[in-house]
Each structure stands twice: as structure tokens, then as C-alpha cells.
mmCIF file of C-alpha atoms in Angstrom:
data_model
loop_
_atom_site.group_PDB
_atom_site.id
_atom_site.type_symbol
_atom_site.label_atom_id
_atom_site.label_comp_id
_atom_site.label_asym_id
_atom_site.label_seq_id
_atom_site.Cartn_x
_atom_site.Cartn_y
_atom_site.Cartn_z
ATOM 1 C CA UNK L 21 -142.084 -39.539 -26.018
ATOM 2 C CA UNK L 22 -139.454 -37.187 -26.317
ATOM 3 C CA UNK L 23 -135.814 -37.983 -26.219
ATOM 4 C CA UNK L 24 -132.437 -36.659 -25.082
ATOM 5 C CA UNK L 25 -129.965 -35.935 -27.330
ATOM 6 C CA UNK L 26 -127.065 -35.666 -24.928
ATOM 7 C CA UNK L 27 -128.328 -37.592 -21.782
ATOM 8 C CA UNK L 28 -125.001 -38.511 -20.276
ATOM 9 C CA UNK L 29 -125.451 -34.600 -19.284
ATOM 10 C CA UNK L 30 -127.703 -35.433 -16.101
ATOM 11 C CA UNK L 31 -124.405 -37.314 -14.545
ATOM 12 C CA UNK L 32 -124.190 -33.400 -13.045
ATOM 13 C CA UNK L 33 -127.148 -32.716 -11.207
ATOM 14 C CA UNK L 34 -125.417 -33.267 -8.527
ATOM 15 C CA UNK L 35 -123.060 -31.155 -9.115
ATOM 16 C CA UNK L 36 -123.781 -28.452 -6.878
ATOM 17 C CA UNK L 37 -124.346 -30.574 -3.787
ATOM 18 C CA UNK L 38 -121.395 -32.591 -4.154
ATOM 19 C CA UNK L 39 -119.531 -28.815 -4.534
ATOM 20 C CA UNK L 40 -121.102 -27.894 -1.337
ATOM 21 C CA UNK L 41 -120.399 -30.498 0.847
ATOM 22 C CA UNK L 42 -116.368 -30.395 -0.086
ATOM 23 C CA UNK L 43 -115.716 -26.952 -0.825
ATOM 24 C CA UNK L 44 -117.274 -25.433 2.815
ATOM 25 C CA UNK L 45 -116.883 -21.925 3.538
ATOM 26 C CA UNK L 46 -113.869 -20.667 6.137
ATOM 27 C CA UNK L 47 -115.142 -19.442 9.451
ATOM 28 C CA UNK L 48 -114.752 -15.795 10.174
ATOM 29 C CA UNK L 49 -110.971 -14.798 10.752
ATOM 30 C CA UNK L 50 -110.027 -18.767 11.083
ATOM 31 C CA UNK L 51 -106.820 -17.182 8.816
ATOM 32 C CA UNK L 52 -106.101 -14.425 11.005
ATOM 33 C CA UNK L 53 -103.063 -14.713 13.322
ATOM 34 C CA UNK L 54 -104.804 -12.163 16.154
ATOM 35 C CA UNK L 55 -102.085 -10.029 18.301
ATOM 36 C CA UNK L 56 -104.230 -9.948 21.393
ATOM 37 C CA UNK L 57 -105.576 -13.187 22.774
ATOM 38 C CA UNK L 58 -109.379 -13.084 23.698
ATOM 39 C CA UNK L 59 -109.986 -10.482 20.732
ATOM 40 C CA UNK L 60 -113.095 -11.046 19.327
ATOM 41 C CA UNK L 61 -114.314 -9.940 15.788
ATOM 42 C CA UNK L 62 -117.975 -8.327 15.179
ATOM 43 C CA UNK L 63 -119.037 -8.749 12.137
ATOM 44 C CA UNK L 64 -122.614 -8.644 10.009
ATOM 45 C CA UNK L 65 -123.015 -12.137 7.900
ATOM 46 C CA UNK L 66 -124.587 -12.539 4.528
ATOM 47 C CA UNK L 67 -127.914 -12.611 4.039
ATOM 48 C CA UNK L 68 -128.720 -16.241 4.104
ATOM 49 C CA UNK L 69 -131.331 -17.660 1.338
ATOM 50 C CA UNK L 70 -134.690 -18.598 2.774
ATOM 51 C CA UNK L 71 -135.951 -22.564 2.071
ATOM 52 C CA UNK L 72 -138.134 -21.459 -0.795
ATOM 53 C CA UNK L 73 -134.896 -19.779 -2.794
ATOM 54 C CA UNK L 74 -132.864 -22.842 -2.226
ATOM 55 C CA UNK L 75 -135.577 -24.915 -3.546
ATOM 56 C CA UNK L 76 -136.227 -22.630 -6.476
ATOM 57 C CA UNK L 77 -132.554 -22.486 -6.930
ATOM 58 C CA UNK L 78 -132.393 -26.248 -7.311
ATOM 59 C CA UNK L 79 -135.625 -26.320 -9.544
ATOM 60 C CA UNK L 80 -133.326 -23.589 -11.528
ATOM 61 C CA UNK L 81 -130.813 -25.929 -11.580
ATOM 62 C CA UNK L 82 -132.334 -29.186 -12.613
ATOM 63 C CA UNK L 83 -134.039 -27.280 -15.532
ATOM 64 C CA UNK L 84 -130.531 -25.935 -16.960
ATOM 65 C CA UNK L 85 -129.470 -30.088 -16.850
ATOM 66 C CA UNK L 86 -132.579 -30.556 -18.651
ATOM 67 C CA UNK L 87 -131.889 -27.954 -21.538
ATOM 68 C CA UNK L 88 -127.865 -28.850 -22.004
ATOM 69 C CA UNK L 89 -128.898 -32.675 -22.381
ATOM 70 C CA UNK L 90 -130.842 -31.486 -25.729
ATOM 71 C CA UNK L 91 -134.477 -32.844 -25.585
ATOM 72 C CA UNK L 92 -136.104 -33.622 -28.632
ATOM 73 C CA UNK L 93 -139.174 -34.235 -30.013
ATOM 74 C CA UNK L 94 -139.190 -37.264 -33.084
ATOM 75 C CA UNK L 95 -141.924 -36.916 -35.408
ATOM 76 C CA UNK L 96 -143.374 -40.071 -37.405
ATOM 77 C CA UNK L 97 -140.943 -41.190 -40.213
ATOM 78 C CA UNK L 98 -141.255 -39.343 -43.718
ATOM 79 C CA UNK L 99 -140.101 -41.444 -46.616
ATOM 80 C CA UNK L 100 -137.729 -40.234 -49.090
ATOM 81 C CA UNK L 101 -137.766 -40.385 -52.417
ATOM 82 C CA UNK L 102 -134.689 -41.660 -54.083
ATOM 83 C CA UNK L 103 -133.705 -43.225 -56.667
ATOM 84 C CA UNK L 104 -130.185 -44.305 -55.975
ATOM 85 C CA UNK L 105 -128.944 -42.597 -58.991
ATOM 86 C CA UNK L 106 -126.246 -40.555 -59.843
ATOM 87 C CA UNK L 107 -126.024 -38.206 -63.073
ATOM 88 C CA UNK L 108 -123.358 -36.324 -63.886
ATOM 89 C CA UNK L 109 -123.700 -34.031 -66.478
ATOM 90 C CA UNK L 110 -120.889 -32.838 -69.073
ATOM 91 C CA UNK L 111 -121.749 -29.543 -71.109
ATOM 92 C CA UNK L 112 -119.466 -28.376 -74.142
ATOM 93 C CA UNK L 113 -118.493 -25.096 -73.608
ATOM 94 C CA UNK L 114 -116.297 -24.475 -76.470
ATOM 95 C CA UNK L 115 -115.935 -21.536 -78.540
ATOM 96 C CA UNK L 116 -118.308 -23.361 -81.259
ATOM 97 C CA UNK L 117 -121.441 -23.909 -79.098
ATOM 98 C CA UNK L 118 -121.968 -19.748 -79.155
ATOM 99 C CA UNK L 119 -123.130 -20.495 -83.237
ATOM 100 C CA UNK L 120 -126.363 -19.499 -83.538
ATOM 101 C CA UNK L 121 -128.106 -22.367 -85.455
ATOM 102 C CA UNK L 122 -130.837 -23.272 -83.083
ATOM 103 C CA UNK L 123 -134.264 -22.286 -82.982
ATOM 104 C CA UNK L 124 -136.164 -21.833 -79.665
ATOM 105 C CA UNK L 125 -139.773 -20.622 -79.640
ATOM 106 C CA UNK L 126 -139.156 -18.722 -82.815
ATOM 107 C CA UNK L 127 -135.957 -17.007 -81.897
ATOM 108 C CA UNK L 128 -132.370 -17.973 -83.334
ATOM 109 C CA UNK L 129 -130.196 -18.779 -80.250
ATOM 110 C CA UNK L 130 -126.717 -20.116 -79.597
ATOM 111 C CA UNK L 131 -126.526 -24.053 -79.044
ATOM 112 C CA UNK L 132 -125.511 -23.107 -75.788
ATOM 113 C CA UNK L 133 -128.614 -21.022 -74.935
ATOM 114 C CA UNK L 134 -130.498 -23.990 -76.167
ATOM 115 C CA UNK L 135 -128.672 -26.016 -74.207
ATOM 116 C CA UNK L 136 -129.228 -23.993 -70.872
ATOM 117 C CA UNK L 137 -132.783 -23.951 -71.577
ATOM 118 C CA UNK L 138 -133.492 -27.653 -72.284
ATOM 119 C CA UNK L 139 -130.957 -28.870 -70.026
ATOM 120 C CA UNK L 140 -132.623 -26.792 -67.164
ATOM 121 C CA UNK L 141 -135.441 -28.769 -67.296
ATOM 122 C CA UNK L 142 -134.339 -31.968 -67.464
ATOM 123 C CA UNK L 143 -132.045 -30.983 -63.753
ATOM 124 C CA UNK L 144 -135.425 -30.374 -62.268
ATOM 125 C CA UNK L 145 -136.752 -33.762 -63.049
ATOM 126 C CA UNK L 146 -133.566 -34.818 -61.802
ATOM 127 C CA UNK L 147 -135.994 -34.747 -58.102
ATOM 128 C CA UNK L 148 -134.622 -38.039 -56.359
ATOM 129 C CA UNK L 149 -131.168 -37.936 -58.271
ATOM 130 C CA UNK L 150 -128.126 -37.083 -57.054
ATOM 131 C CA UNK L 151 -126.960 -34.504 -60.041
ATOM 132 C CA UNK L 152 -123.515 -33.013 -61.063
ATOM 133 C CA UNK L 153 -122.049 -30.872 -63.529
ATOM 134 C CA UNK L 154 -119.151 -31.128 -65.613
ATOM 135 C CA UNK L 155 -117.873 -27.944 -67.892
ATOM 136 C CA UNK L 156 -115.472 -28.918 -70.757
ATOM 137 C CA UNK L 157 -113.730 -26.808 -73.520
ATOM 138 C CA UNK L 158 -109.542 -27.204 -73.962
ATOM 139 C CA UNK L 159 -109.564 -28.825 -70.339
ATOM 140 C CA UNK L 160 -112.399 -30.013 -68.254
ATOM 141 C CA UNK L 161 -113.822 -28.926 -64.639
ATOM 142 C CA UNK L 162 -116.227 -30.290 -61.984
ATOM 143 C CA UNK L 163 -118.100 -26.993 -61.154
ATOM 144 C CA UNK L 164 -120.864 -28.932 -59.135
ATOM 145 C CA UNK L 165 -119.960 -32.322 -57.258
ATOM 146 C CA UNK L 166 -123.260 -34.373 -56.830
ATOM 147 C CA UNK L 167 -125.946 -32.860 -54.856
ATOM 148 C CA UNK L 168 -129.608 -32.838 -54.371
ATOM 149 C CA UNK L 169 -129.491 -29.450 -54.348
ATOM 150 C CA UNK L 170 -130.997 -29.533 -58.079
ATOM 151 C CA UNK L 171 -130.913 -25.333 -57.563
ATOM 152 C CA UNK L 172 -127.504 -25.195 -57.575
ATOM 153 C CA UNK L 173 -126.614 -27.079 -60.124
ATOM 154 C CA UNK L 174 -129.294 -25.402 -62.520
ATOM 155 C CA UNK L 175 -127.582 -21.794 -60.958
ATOM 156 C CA UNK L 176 -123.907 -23.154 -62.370
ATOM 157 C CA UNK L 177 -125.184 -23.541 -65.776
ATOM 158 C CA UNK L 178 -126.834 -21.020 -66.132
ATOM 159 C CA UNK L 179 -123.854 -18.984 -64.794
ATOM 160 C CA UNK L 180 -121.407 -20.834 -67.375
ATOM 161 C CA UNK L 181 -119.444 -18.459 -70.079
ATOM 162 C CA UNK L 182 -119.081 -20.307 -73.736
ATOM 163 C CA UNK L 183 -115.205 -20.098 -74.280
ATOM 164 C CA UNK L 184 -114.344 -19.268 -70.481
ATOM 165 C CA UNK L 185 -112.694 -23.292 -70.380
ATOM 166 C CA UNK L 186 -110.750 -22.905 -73.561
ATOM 167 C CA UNK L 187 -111.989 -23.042 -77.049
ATOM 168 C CA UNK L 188 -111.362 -26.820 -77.999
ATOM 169 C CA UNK L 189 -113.176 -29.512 -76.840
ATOM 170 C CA UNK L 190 -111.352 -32.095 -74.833
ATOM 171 C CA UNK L 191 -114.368 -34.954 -74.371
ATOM 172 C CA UNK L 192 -111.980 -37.671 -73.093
ATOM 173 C CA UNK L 193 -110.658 -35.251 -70.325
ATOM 174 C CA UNK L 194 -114.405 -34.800 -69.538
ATOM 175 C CA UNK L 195 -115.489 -38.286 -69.133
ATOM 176 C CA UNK L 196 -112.552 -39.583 -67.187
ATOM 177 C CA UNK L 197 -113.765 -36.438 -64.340
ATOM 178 C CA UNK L 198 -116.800 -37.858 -64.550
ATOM 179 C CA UNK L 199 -115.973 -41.512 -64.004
ATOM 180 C CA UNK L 200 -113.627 -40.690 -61.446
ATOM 181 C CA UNK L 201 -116.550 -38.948 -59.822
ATOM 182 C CA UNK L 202 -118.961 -41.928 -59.703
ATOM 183 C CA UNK L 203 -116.686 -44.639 -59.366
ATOM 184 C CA UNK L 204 -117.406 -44.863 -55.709
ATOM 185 C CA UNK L 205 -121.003 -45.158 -56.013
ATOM 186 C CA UNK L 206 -122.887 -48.660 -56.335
ATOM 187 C CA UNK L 207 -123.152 -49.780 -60.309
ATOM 188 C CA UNK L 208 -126.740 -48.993 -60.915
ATOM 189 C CA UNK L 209 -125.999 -45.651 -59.908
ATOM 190 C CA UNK L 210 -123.523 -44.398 -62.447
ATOM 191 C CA UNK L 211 -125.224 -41.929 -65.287
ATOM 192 C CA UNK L 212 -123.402 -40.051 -67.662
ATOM 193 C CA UNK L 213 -124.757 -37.612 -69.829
ATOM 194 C CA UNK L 214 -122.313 -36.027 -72.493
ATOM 195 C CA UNK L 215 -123.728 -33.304 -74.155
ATOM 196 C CA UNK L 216 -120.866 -31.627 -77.098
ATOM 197 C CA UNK L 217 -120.826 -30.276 -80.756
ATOM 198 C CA UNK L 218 -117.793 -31.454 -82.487
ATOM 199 C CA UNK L 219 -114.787 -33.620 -82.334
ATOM 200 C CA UNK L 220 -112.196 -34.415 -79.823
ATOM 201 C CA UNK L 221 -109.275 -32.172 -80.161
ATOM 202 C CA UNK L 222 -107.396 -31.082 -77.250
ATOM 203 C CA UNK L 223 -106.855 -32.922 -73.132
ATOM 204 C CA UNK L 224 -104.648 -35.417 -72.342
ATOM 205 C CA UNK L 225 -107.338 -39.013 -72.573
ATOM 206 C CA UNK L 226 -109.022 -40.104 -76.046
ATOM 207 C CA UNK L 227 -112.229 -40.608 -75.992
ATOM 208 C CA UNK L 228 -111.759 -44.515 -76.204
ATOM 209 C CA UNK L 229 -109.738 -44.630 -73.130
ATOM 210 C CA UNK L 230 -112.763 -42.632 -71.195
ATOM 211 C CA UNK L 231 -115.024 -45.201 -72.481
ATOM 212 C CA UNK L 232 -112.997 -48.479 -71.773
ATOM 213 C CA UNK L 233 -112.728 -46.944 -68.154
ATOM 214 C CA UNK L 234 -116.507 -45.939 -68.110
ATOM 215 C CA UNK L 235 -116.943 -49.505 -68.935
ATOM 216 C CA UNK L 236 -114.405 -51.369 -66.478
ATOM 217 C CA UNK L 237 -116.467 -48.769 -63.820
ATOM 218 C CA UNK L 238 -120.099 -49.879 -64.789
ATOM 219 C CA UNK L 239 -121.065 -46.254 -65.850
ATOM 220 C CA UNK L 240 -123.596 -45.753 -68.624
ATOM 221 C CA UNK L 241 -122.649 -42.902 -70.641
ATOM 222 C CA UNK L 242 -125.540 -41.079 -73.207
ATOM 223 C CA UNK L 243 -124.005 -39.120 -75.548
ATOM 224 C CA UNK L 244 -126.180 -36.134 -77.271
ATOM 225 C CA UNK L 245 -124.697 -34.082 -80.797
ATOM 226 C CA UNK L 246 -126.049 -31.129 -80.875
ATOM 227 C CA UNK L 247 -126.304 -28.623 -84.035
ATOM 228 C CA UNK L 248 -128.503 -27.485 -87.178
ATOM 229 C CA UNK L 249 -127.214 -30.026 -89.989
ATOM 230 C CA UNK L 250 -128.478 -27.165 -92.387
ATOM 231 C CA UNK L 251 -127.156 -23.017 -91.983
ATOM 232 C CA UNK L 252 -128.023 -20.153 -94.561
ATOM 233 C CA UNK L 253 -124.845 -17.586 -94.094
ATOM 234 C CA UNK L 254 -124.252 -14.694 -96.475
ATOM 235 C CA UNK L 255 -121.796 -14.913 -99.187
ATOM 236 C CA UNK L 256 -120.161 -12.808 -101.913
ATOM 237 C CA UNK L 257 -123.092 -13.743 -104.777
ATOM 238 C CA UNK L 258 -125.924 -13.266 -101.821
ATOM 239 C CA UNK L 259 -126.519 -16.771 -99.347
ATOM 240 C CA UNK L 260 -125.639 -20.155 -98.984
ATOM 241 C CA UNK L 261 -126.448 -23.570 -97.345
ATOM 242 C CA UNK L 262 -123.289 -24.568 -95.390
ATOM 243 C CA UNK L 263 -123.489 -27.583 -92.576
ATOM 244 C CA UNK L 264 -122.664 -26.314 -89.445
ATOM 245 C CA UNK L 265 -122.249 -29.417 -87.824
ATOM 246 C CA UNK L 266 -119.972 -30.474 -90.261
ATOM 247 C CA UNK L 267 -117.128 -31.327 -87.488
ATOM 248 C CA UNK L 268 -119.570 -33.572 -85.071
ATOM 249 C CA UNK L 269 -117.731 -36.751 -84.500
ATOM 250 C CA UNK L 270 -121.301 -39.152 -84.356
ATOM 251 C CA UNK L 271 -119.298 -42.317 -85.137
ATOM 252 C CA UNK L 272 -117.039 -41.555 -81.891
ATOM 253 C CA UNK L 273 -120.240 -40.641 -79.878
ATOM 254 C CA UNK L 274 -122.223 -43.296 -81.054
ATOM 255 C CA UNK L 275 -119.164 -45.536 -80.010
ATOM 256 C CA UNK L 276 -118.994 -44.287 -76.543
ATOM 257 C CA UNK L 277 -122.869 -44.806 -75.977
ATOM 258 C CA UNK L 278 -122.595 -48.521 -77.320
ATOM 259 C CA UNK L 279 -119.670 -49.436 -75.763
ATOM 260 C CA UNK L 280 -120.815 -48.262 -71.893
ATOM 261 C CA UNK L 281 -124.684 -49.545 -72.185
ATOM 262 C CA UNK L 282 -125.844 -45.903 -73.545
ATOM 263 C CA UNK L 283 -127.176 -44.120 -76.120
ATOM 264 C CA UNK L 284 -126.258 -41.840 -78.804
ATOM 265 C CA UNK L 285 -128.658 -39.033 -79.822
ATOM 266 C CA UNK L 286 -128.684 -36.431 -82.474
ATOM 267 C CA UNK L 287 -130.540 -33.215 -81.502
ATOM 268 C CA UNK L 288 -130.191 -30.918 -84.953
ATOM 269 C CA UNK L 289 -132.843 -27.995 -82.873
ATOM 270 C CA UNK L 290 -134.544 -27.792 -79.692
ATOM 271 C CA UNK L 291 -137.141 -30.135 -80.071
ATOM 272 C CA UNK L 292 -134.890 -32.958 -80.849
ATOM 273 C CA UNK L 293 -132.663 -31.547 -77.825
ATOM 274 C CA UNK L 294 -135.817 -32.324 -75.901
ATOM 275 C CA UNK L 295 -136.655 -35.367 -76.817
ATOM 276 C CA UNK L 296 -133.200 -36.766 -75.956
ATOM 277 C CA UNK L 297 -133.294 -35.738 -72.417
ATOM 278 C CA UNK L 298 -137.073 -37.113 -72.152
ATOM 279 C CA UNK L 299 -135.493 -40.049 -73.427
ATOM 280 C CA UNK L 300 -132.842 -40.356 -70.930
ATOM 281 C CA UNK L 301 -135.496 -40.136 -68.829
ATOM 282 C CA UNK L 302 -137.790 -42.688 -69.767
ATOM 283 C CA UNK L 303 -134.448 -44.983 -69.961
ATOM 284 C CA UNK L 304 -133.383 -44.918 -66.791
ATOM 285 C CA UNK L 305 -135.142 -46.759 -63.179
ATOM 286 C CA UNK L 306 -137.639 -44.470 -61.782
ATOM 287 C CA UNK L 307 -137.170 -43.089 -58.394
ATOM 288 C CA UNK L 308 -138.347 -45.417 -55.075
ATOM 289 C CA UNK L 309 -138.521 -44.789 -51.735
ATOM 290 C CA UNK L 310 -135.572 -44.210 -49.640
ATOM 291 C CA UNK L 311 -134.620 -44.895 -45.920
ATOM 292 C CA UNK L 312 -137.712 -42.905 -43.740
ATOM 293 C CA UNK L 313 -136.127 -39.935 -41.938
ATOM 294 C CA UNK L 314 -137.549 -38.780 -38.660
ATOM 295 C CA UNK L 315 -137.648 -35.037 -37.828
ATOM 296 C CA UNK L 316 -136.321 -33.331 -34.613
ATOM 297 C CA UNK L 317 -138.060 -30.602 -32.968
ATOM 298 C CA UNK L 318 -135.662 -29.100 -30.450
ATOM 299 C CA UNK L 319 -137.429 -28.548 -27.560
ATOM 300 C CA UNK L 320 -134.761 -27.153 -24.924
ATOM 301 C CA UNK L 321 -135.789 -23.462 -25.205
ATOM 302 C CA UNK L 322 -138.997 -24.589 -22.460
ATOM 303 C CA UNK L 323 -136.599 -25.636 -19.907
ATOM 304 C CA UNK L 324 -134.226 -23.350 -20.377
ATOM 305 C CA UNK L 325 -136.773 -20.451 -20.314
ATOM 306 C CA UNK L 326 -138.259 -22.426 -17.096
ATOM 307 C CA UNK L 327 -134.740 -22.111 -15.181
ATOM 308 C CA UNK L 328 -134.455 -18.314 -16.175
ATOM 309 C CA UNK L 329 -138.091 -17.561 -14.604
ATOM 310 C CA UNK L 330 -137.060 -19.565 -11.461
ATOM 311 C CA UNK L 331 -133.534 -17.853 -10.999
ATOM 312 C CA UNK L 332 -135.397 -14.340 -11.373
ATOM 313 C CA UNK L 333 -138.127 -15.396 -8.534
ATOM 314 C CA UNK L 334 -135.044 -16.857 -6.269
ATOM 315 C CA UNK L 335 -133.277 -13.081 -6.283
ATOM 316 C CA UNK L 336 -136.629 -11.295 -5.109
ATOM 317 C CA UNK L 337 -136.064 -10.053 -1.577
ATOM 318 C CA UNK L 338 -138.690 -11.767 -0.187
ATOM 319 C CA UNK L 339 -136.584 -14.945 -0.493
ATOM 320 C CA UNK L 340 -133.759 -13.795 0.951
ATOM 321 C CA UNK L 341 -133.801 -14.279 5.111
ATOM 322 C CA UNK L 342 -132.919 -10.886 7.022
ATOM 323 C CA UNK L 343 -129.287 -9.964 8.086
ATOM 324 C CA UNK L 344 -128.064 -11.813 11.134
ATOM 325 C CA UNK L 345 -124.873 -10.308 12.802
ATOM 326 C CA UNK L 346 -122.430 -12.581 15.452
#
């Protein structure tokens, strides 16, 4: 059956009737003070509106009611899927994570641009989590509070500038954000996933501080090192074998992960970068169903369409009465 948004509206039908009855009309020339007594006015009176106009009129009226109280039609519940989860995700975006020691489908990329591709999948089978993002380099920013919009999320990333947050990393600055940002949510629901290629060296919190709060909060943190442990760069006497990764705090990382009920993970290319996010995955509740939602179909554009056709037939001249003069 359908239903009425704003039903208190039909407390005017009456409206008009009760307007009638105590706003009447003045008689002709009852306000004129007349210098001749017995001087009587002619005139021609208004067309008056034949029964059928008043009742179409009325009909007009009661469909207008009709439309302004909102009626709506409730389809049969749909069930959600969620998962009563929230991860927010923190990206490195120091000046370090533009090296080009990763591999994806043949090419040599940036661990950034491994990063944006891996990490874009993993957002869209983020379906049923609520999803953030976190940028970090000398100080740390929320670019994306959590959504479901999984789009716009994956849109920020891939939008993100290595460098444009400062050139250090400041991790502990990056975790308290995200703590602060899932605090309010219940305890099962607080997912952290810290993605970074080196060593805390710039923001205001240490890591350890992050992670005691992240603890006192109830938010899991997983913690993923990224970078080739072995780089070939030219030299004076031709190449070398130099560790890139040589600066990746994993004892801090793997402390962080411990300490909040996580998991530290070392992704050296893209297929290790991968795995860690399928892991996270495979970690973590999957999604259930929700609270059902029920959809509303507006339906007021019949009535009101119904009250315009019935106002248009009430002008014709036919239901008008003719001219009467006194």
C-alpha cells in the first residue's frame, strides 16, 4: 500500500472552505458614503462558476493535498551487504617511493606506481567496507574520510603526487590520523593498513606512541615494506648491486603489527605486494548482511499532474455560468 511521507499535510483540505466561510466578499458599494439618498448603483457581476467548476475545482484541490503530503511507494526490503568494517588506508608518499625498483608485468615502475596498481585492487574488494585513505610524507593528511564510495577513494590515489606531502616519512603522524579516525567506530571494526618504504624520520608522534594508542583503541594495524632488496645502478667501473631498501625499518613495522593484533609483510616486487593485500584479505571477517533497506518510489507527480488537468477543464467557458447584471 502506498504511504505518505508528510501526512500531517491533509490537516488543510479544508482550507479553502474554512477561507470562504470567514473571509466573505463586501456587497457592492457597502464602503461608499453616497451624496444622494435613494442612488442606486448598476453594475455587471462576475461571472459566477457553474456546479461542475466548483466541483472540479475542489477535485483540483484535494489532488494538490495529495501531492504536497509526498506519497510513496515501498518496495520489498533489499539486504545489504556489510561487513561492519572499517579500513583506513595509509600510503607513503615520500620522495623515496618514486625509485624505480619494482617490476610490473615486465616493466620497471616506481614503488608508487606499483603501489597504485595493487592497491587499486584490493579498494575494490573493499565492496561491504567502509574505506579511507591516508597520504603521508613529512606530515600526514586524510584525503578520503571513510566511504563506500570505493570510486572515490581509488580516484584519490590514483590522483596522489610522490613528494607533494613532503619528502620524509612521518609514520607515527600517520597512524595517530588514522586512529583518531576509527576510534568512534565499534572494536571489530577498526583496520589499519600501513603501507611505507623506510624509516620514521620527521612528524611530531613515534611510531610506538601510534601503536600503544592503536592498541588502547582496539585497532589492528597491518603493516606492508615495500622495495626490491636487490638494485643494479651504474657506477664508475660499469654496475653494481646496491640494496635499495636498505633504510626499511622491518623491526619497527613488525613491532607495530604485533603489538595491535596485525601483521607485518615484506613485499620486495609486485607479486609479493599482492599477496599481502590478498592476505589482509583472507585475515579479516568476511562481509554479512546488513540492516534490509526499503526503496521509495515517489509517486506525487500522478496527483499533481491530476490537479493540473482538472484546473485546465475548470477555466473552459463552458463552466463558467453567463454574466448576470443587478
Amino acid at each position: 500500500m502506498p504511504e505518505f511521507a508528510w501526512p500531517w499535510l491533509f490537516l488543510v483540505l479544508p482550507l479553502p472552505f474554512v477561507v470562504r466561510r470567514v473571509w466573505r466578499p463586501a456587497a457592492p458599494a457597502q464602503a461608499l458614503n453616497l451624496p444622494h439618498p435613494g442612488l442606486v448603483l448598476t453594475q455587471a457581476s462576475r461571472a459566477r462558476p457553474s456546479t461542475s467548476a466548483v466541483l472540479l475545482f475542489a477535485l483540483a484541490w484535494c489532488c494538490l493535498v495529495v501531492a504536497a503530503a509526498r506519497p510513496q511507494w515501498l518496495g520489498p526490503p533489499q539486504p545489504q551487504q556489510r561487513s561492519g568494517r572499517a579500513t583506513m588506508l595509509a600510503v607513503d608518499l615520500s620522495g623515496s617511493m618514486s625509485r624505480e625498483d619494482m617490476l610490473l608485468a615486465g616493466q620497471q615502475v616506481s614503488r608508487f606506481a606499483a603501489v597504485e596498481a595493487i592497491a587499486g585492487d584490493f579498494i575494490d574488494r573493499r565492496a561491504g567496507d567502509e574505506v579511507g585513505l591516508i597520504l603521508f610524507g613529512s606530515q600526514a593528511y586524510l584525503v578520503t574520510p571513510l566511504t563506500y564510495d570505493l570510486d572515490a577513494v581509488r580516484a584519490q590515489l590514483h590522483g596522489a603526487v610522490v613528494g607533494l606531502p613532503g619528502t620524509e616519512t612521518a609514520i607515527g603522524d600517520a597512524l595517530a590520523v588514522a586512529v583518531k579516525r576509527l576510534i568512534a567506530l565499534p572494536e571489530q571494526a577498526r583496520v589499519v593498513v600501513l603501507l611505507t618504504d623506510g624509516v620514521n624520520n620527521a612528524g611530531s608522534i613515534s611510531p610506538a606512541e601510534a601503536a600503544k594508542a592503536a592498541k588502547a583503541a582496539g585497532v589492528r594495524i597491518y603493516t606492508i615494506g615495500i622495495g626490491a632488496n636487490a638494485m643494479r645502478v651504474p657506477d664508475f667501473f660499469g654496475s653494481r648491486v646496491i640494496n635499495p631498501s636498505a633504510d626499511l625499518d622491518v623491526g619497527m613495522l613488525t613491532d607495530i603489527a604485533n603489538q595491535t593484533g596485525g601483521r607485518f609483510f615484506r613485499a620486495t616486487d609486485t607479486d609479493q605486494l599482492a599477496q599481502a593485500y590478498r592476505a589482509i584479505d583472507a585475515l579479516e571477517p568476511m562481509p554479512q548482511a546488513g540492516q534490509p533497506l526499503r526503496p521509495h518510489y515517489e509517486l506525487f507527480r500522478w496527483p499533481l499532474l491530476a490537479a493540473m488537468v482538472l484546473l485546465a477543464l475548470a477555466a473552459l467557458p463552458r463552466f463558467v455560468g453567463p454574466e448576470v447584471r443587478t
